[in-house]
XYZ file of C-alpha atoms in Angstrom:
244
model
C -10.517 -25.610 -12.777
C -9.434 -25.527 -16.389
C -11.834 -27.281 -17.265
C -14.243 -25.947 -15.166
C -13.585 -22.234 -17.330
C -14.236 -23.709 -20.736
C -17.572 -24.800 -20.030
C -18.148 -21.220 -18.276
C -16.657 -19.958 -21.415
C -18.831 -21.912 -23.770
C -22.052 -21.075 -21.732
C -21.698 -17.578 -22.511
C -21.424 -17.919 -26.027
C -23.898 -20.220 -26.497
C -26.013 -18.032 -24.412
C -24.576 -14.648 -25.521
C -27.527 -11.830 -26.532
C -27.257 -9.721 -29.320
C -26.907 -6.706 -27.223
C -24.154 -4.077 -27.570
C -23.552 -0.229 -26.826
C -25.167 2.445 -28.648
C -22.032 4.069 -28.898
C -18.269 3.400 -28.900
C -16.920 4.177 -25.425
C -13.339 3.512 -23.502
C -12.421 5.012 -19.977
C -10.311 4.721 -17.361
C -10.178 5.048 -13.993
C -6.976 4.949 -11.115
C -8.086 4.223 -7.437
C -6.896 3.858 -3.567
C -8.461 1.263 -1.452
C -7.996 1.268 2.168
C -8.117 -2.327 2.602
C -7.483 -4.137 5.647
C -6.801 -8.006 6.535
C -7.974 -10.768 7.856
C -8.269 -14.827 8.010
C -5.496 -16.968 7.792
C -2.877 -18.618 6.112
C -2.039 -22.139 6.829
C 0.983 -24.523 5.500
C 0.083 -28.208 6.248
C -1.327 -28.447 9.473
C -0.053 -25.198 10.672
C -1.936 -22.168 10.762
C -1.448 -18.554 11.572
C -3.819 -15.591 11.994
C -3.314 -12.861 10.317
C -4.697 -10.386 12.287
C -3.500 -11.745 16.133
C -0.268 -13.206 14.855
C 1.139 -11.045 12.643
C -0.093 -7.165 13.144
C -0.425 -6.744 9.430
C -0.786 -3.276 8.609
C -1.021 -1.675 4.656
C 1.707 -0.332 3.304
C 0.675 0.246 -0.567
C -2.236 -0.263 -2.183
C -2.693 -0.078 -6.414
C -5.820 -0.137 -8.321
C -6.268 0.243 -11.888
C -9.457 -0.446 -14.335
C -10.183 0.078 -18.212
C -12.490 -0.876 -20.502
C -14.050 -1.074 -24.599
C -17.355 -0.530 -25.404
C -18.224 -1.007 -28.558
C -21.861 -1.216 -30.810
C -21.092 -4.302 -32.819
C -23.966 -6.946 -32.161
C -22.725 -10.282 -30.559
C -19.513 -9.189 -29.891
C -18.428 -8.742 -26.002
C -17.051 -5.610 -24.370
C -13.560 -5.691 -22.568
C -12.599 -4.542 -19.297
C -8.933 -5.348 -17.497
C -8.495 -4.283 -14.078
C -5.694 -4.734 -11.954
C -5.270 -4.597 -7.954
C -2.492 -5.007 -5.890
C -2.343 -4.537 -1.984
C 0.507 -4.822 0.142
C 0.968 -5.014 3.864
C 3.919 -5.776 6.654
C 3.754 -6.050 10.284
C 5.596 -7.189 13.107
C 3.767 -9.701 15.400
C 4.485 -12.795 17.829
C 3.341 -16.044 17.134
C 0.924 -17.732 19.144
C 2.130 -21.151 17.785
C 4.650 -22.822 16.047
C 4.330 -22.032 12.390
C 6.764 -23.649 9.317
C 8.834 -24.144 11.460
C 9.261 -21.193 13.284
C 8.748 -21.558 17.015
C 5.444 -20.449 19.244
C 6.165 -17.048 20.622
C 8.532 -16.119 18.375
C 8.978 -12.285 17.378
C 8.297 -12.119 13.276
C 8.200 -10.148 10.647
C 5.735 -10.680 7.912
C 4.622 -9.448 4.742
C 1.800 -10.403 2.712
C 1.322 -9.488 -1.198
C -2.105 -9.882 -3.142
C -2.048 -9.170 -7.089
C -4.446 -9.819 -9.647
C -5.122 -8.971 -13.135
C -8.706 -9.421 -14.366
C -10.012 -9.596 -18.577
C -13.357 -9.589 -18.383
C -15.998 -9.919 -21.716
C -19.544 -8.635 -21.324
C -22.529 -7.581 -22.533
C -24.293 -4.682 -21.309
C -28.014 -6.028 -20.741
C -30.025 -2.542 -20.357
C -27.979 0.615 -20.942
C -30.553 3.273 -19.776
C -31.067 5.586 -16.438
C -31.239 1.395 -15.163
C -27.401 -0.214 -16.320
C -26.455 -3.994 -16.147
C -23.631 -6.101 -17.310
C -22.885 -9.459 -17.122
C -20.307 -11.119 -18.487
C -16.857 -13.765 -17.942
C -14.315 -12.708 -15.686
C -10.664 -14.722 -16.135
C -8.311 -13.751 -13.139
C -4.319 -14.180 -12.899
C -4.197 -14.406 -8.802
C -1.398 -14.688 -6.898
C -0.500 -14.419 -3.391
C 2.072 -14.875 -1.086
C 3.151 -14.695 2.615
C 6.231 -14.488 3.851
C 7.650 -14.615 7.774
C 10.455 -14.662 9.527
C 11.406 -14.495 13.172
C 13.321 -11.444 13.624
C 15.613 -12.736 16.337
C 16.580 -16.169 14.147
C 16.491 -15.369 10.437
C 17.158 -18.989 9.628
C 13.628 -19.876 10.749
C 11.884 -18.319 7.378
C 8.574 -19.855 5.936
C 6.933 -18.537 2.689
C 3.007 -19.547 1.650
C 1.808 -19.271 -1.565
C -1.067 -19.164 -3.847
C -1.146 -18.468 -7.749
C -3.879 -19.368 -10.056
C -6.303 -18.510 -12.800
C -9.685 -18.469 -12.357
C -12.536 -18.366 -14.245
C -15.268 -15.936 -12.514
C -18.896 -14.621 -12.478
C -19.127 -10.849 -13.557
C -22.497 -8.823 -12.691
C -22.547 -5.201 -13.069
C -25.618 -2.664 -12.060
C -25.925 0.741 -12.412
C -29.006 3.804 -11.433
C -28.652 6.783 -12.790
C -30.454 10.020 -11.184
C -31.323 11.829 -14.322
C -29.976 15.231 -15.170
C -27.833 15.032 -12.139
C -24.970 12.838 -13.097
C -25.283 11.271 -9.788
C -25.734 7.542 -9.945
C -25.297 4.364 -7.159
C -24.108 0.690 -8.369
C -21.864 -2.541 -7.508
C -20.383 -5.021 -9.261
C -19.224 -8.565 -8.552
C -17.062 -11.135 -9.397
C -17.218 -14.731 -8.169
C -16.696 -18.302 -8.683
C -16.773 -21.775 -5.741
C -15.527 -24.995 -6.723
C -14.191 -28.325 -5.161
C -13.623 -25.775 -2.151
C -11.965 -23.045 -3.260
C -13.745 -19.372 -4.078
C -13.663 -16.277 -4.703
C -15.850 -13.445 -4.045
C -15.104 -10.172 -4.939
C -17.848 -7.498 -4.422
C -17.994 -3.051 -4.223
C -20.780 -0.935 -3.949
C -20.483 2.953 -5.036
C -21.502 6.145 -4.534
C -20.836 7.967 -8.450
C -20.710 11.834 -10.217
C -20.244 12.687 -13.651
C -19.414 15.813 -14.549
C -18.080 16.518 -18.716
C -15.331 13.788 -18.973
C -14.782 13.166 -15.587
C -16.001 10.677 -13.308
C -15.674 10.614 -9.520
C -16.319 7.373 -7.471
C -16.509 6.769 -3.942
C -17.417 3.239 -1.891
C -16.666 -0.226 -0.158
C -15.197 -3.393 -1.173
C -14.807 -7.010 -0.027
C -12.725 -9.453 -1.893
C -13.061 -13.162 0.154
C -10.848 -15.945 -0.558
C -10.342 -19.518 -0.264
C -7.312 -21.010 -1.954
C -5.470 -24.050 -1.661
C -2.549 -24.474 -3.482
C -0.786 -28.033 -2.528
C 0.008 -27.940 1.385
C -0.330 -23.873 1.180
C -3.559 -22.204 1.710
C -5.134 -18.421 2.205
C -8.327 -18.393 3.371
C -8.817 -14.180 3.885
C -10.629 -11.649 3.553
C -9.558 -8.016 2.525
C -12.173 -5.027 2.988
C -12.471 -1.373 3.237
C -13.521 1.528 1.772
C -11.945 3.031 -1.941
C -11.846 6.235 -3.640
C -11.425 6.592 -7.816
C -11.266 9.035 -10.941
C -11.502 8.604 -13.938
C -12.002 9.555 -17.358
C -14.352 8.446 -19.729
C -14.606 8.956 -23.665
């Protein structure tokens, strides 16, 4: 995987156009995604669904983007963004999982975070918008359960990484309206792990502000040693911002 990002990285500069923005720009934006889960986690041979095993439900949800635009030629713009979602059930398993015995009453709790750089260069910047660019993502993720009536039968699944990804960014503008639609997406498969991490928007300008409304999908497939996550988190998100 390492090495896997610095020829990704090298590609890009190699490759890099001598585009930049007309003007300098930096904005912000806060969100709330109502994600939901599914999949499963496995450790070893044992596997567990998410959804019929554990009743995961969300409990908090954090999403956080902002980025530097600047006109210097060659140069790449910066964005970070940061998600985090959250969610805890209580299920029964349907096997024996880590140790902890089929038809057992658990509680569970499983914890995605990620923190995305991404450098790009905005292709067209007109009433028709596109980025593309080099996403590096600090993943991790972890699963823990435990059966509620034997708290010595505890198993915890993890995942942490960082990734090199993909990053594609469109925009249409409606002119003189400040309304405009777009997506962006961030992906990456290799030697059988990947990532794909998509939205799609509904957007209003107004002055400073901006107003965003839509759906995303994140989809992964991790293995990390004997632990894996292979899920999927999707639902729809709401965001303001401000833009300078």
């Amino acid at each position: 995987m390492r090495k896997l990002m610095m020829v990704m990285g090298a590609s890009m500069l190699a490759a890099a156009p001598v585009v930049s923005a007309d003007i300098l720009g930096v904005g912000a934006t806060v969100g709330y995604w109502d994600a939901d889960y599914s999949g499963e986690a496995s450790k070893g041979n044992d596997r567990v669904d998410l959804e019929r095993d554990l009743n995961l439900s969300s409990d908090s949800n954090a999403n956080l983007t902002a980025y530097f635009e600047h006109p210097v030629p060659v140069l790449p713009n910066v964005r970070l963004a940061y998600t985090r979602t959250k969610q805890s059930g209580n299920g029964q398993l349907d096997v024996t999982y880590d140790g902890i015995t089929a038809g057992a009453n658990v509680r569970s709790e499983l914890e995605l975070e990620q923190l995305d750089v991404t450098l790009y260069y905005e292709i067209l910047d007109n009433w028709v918008n596109l980025d593309l660019g080099l996403t590096v993502r600090d993943f991790s993720g972890e699963l823990l359960v435990q059966n509620r009536n034997d708290t010595s039968q505890f198993s915890e699944t993890k995942a942490d990484a960082v990734l090199p990804l993909v990053y594609a960014a469109a925009r249409f503008d409606l002119p003189f309206t400040g309304v405009s639609v777009g997506g962006d997406a961030n992906a990456i498969a290799y030697d059988g792990d990947s990532v794909y991490d998509f939205n799609v928007y509904g957007q209003y300008e107004m002055s400073l502000l901006q107003l965003r409304a839509g759906y995303r999908q994140i989809s992964l497939d991790y293995e990390d040693g004997d632990d894996n996550l292979d899920i999927e988190l999707s639902g729809p998100f709401v965001s303001a911002g401000l833009r300078f």
